XYZ file of C-alpha atoms in Angstrom:
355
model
C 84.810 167.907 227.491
C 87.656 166.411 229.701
C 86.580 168.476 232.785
C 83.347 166.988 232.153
C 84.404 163.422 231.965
C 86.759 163.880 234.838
C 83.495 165.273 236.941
C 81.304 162.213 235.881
C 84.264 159.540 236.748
C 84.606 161.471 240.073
C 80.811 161.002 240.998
C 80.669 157.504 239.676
C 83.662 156.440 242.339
C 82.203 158.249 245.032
C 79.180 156.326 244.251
C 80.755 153.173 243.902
C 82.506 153.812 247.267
C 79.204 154.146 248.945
C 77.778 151.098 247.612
C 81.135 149.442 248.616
C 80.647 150.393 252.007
C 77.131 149.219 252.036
C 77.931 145.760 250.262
C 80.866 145.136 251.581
C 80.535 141.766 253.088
C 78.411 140.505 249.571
C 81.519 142.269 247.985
C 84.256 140.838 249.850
C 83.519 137.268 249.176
C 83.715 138.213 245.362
C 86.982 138.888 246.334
C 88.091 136.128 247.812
C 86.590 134.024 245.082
C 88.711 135.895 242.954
C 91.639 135.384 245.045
C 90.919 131.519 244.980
C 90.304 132.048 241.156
C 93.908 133.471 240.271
C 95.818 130.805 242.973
C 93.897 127.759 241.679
C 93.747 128.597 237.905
C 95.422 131.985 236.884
C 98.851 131.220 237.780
C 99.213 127.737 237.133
C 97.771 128.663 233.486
C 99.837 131.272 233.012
C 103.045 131.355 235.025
C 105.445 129.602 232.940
C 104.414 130.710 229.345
C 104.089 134.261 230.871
C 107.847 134.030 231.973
C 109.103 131.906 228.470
C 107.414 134.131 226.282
C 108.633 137.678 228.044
C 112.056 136.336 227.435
C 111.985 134.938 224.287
C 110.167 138.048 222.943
C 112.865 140.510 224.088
C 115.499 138.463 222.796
C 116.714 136.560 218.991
C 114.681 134.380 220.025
C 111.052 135.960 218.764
C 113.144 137.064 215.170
C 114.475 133.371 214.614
C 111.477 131.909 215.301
C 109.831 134.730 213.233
C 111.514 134.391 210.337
C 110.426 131.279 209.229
C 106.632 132.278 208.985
C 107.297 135.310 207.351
C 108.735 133.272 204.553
C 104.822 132.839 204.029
C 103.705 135.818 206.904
C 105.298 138.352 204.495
C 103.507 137.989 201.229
C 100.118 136.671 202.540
C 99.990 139.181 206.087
C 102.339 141.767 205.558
C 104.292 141.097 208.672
C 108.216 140.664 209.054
C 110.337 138.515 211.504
C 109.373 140.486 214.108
C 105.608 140.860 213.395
C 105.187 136.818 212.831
C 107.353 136.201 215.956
C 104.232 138.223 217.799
C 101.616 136.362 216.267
C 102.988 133.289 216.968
C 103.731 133.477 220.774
C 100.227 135.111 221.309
C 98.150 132.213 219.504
C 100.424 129.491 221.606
C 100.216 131.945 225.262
C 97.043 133.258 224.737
C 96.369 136.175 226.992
C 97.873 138.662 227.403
C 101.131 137.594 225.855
C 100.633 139.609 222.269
C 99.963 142.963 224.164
C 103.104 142.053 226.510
C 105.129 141.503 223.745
C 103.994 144.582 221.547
C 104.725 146.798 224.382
C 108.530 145.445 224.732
C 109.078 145.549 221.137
C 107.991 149.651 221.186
C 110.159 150.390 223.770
C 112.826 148.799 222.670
C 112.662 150.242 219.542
C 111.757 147.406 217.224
C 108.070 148.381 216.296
C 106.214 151.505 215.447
C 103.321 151.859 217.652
C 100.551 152.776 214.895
C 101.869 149.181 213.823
C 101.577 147.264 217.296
C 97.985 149.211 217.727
C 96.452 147.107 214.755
C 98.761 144.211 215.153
C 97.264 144.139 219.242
C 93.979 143.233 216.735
C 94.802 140.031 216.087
C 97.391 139.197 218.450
C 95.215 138.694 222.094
C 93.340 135.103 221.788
C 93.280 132.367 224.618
C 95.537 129.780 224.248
C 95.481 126.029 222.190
C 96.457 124.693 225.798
C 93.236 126.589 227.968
C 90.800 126.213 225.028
C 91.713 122.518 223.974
C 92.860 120.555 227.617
C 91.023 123.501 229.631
C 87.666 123.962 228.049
C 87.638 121.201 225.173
C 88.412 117.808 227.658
C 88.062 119.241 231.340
C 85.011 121.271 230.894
C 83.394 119.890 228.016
C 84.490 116.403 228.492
C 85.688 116.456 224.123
C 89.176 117.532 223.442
C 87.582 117.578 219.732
C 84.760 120.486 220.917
C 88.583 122.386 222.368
C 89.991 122.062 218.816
C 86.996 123.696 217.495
C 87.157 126.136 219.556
C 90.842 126.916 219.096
C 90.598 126.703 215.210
C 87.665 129.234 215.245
C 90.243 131.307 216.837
C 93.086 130.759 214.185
C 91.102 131.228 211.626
C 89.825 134.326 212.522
C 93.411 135.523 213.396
C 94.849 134.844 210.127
C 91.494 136.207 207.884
C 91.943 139.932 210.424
C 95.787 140.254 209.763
C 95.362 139.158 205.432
C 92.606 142.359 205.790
C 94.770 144.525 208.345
C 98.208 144.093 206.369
C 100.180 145.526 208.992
C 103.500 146.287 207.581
C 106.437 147.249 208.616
C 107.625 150.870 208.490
C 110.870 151.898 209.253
C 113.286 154.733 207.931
C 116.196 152.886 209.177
C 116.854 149.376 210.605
C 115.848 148.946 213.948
C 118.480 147.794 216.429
C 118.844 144.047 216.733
C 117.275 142.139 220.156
C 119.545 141.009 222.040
C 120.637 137.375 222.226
C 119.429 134.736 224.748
C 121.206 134.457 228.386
C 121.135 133.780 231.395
C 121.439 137.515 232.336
C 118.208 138.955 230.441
C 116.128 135.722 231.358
C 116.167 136.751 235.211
C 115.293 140.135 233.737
C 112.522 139.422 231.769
C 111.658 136.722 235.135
C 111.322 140.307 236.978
C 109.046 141.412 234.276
C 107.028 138.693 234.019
C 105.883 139.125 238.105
C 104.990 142.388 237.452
C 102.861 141.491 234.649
C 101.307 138.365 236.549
C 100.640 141.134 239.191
C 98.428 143.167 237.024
C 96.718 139.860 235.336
C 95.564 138.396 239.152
C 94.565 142.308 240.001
C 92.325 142.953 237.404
C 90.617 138.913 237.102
C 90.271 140.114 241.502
C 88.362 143.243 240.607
C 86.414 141.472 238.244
C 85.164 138.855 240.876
C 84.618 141.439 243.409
C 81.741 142.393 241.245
C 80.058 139.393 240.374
C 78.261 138.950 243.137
C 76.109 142.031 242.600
C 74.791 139.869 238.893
C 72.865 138.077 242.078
C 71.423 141.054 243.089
C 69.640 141.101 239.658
C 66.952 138.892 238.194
C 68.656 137.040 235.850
C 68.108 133.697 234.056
C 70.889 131.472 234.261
C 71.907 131.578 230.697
C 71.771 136.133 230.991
C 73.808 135.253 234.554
C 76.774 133.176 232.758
C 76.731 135.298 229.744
C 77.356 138.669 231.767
C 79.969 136.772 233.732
C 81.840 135.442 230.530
C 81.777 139.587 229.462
C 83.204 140.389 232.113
C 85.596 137.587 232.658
C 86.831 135.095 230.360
C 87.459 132.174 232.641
C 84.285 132.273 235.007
C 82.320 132.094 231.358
C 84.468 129.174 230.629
C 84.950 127.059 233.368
C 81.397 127.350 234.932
C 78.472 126.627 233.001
C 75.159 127.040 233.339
C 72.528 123.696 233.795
C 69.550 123.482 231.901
C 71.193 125.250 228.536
C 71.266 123.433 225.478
C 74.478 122.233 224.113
C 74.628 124.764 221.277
C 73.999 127.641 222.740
C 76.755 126.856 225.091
C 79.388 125.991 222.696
C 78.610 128.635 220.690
C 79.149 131.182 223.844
C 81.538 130.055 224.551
C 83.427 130.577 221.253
C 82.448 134.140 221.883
C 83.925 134.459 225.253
C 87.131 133.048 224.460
C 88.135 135.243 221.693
C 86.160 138.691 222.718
C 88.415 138.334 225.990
C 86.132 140.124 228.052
C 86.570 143.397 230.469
C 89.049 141.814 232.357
C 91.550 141.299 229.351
C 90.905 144.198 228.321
C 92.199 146.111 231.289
C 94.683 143.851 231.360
C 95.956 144.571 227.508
C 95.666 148.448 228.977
C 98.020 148.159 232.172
C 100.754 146.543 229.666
C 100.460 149.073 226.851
C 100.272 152.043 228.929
C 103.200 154.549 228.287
C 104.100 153.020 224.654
C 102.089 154.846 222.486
C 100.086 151.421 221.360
C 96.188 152.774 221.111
C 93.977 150.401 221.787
C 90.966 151.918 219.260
C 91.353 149.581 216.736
C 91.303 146.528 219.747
C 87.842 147.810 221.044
C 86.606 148.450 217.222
C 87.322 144.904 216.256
C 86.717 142.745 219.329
C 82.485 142.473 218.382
C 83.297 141.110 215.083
C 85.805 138.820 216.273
C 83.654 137.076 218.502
C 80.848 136.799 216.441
C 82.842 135.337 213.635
C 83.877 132.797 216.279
C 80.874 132.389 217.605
C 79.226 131.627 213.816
C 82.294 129.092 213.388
C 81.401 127.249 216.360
C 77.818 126.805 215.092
C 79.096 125.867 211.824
C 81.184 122.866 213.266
C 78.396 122.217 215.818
C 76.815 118.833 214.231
C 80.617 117.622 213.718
C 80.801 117.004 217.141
C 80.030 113.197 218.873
C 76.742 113.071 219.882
C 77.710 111.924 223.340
C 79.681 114.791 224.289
C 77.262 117.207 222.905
C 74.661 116.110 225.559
C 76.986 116.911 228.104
C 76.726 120.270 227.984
C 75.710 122.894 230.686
C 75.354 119.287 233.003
C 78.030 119.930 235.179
C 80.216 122.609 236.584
C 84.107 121.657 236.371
C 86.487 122.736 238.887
C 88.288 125.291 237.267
C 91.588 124.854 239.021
C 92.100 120.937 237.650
C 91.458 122.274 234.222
C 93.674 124.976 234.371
C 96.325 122.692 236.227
C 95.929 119.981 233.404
C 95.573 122.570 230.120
C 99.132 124.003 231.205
C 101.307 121.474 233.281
C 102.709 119.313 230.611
C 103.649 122.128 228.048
C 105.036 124.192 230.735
C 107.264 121.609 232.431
C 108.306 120.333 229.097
C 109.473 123.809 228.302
C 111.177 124.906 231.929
C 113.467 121.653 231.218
C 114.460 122.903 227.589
C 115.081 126.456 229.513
C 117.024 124.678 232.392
C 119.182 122.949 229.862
C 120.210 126.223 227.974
C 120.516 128.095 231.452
C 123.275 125.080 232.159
C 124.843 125.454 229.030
C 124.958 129.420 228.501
C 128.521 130.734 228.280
C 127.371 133.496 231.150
C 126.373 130.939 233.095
C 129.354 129.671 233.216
C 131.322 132.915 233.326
C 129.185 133.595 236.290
C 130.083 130.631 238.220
C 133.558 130.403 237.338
C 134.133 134.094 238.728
C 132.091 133.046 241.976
C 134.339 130.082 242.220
């Protein structure tokens, strides 16, 4: 069976090779679209939470935080410290901080990977900031419609881990993280680039593709759909004219929790070598965005009339959303990080011993 597979992957990249070679200039403006994609929107979305996040999950940081929701995480989710710390940083970073953070915690000992497998579940959603300042007010022109859209994800979240009940199981204590400095933030600063790497490759190969949907005869609602499979931000940040406004928003709600292709890969490049199986991820990622796609139709007539209209009108620019949904958050945050940077006692051990 696996020489079989291997032979049918073999002919389908020699194949995809040829029709590389014979799109290629069709092709290579998908790339730089994607290119354009991941300078004006990726990064600025992502940068800073990527880099908090990485360091405040492999440190106290994620168990302090933690252990205040499982006061409440514990008896309702079955999660510890450790488990809520997860679930917390990955609805507030949205993608792909929960797989990120699963994969530290197994190799640093502090999860079992059958545990971070099902946790992955519910721990990969957008973020409050893209859905709510990205979508909801840029896009949408209703920072209400964003709410929605971010609640649909919550809820779901907290209804798949109450049915999951992922608990902790461990025949000793794991080792304890280790606390916050100076020294492990520049390390976890290293890691984050490397995970921002594999983020802007994958959203790149995505976009190299799209431009063969053109190829196809495709209504514009089947066009943005496909694209919002593949790719969670092109389904967000460009919408189709001539759609009505439910069928929009309630896409929408779809895209942003099902992730699309590109998350996906990207959950895979950060997992890879752990253990953390990504089975129950695929198994439950159709039910999670139909749930959120049913919520969205639910809440539908609360939204103002106005706004509604608006829908599928215009196209925003996807880099001034992205700039707006993360700038405020992220600068508020790299001050609070400067401060403790300033204040850390290696910090100052550092620069006494340069001195």
């Amino acid at each position: 069976m696996g020489r079989v597979k291997a032979i049918f992957i073999s002919i389908f990249s020699v194949l995809l090779l040829a029709g590389m070679l014979w799109l290629g200039g069709i092709l290579s403006e998908g790339v730089r679209n994607g290119i354009v994609l991941c300078l004006t929107t990726v990064i600025p979305s992502l940068f800073l939470f990527t880099v908090l996040t990485n360091w405040m999950g492999s440190t106290r940081i994620l168990t302090w935080l933690g252990k205040g929701m499982s006061l409440v995480g514990r008896p309702v989710l079955g999660l510890g410290s450790a488990g809520c710390g997860v679930l917390l940083f990955s609805l507030l970073g949205g993608y792909p901080v929960g797989a990120a953070l699963l994969a530290g915690l197994v190799r640093q000992g502090q999860m079992d990977p059958k545990q971070a497998s099902k946790m992955l579940c519910f721990c990969s959603w957008s973020s409050p900031a893209f859905l709510i300042q990205g979508v909801g007010g840029q896009v949408l022109g209703s920072v209400f419609a964003g709410i929605i859209l971010w609640l649909s994800q919550l809820t779901a979240a907290l209804l798949l881990a109450a049915l999951l009940r992922v608990k902790e199981k461990w025949d000793s204590l794991p080792p304890p993280l280790p606390l916050p400095n100076a020294g492990n933030f520049f390390f976890s600063l290293r890691n984050s680039l490397g995970i921002l790497g594999g983020i802007c490759g994958t959203v790149i190969l995505c976009s190299g593709l799209f431009p063969l949907l053109d190829l196809l005869p495709l209504s514009p609602l089947w066009d943005w759909t496909a694209r919002g499979l593949a790719e969670v931000t092109n389904g967000c940040f460009r919408l189709p004219e001539g759609v009505s406004g439910f069928e929009i928003f309630c896409r929408l709600g779809f895209f942003a929790a099902f992730g699309g292709i590109c998350v996906f890969c990207q959950n895979a490049l950060l997992v890879g070598g752990t253990g953390i199986s990504l089975k129950w991820y695929l198994l439950t990622r159709l039910p999670i965005g139909l749930f959120c796609a049913g919520f969205c139709a639910l809440c539908y007539p609360l939204l103002p009339q106005q706004a509604a209209e608006c829908f599928g009108s215009f196209t925003a620019p996807a880099g001034m959303a992205a700039l707006s949904a993360a700038t405020p958050l992220g600068s508020g945050l790299m001050v609070v990080l400067a401060i403790f940077l300033l204040s850390s006692a290696g910090k100052r051990d550092t620069m006494s011993s340069g001195a």
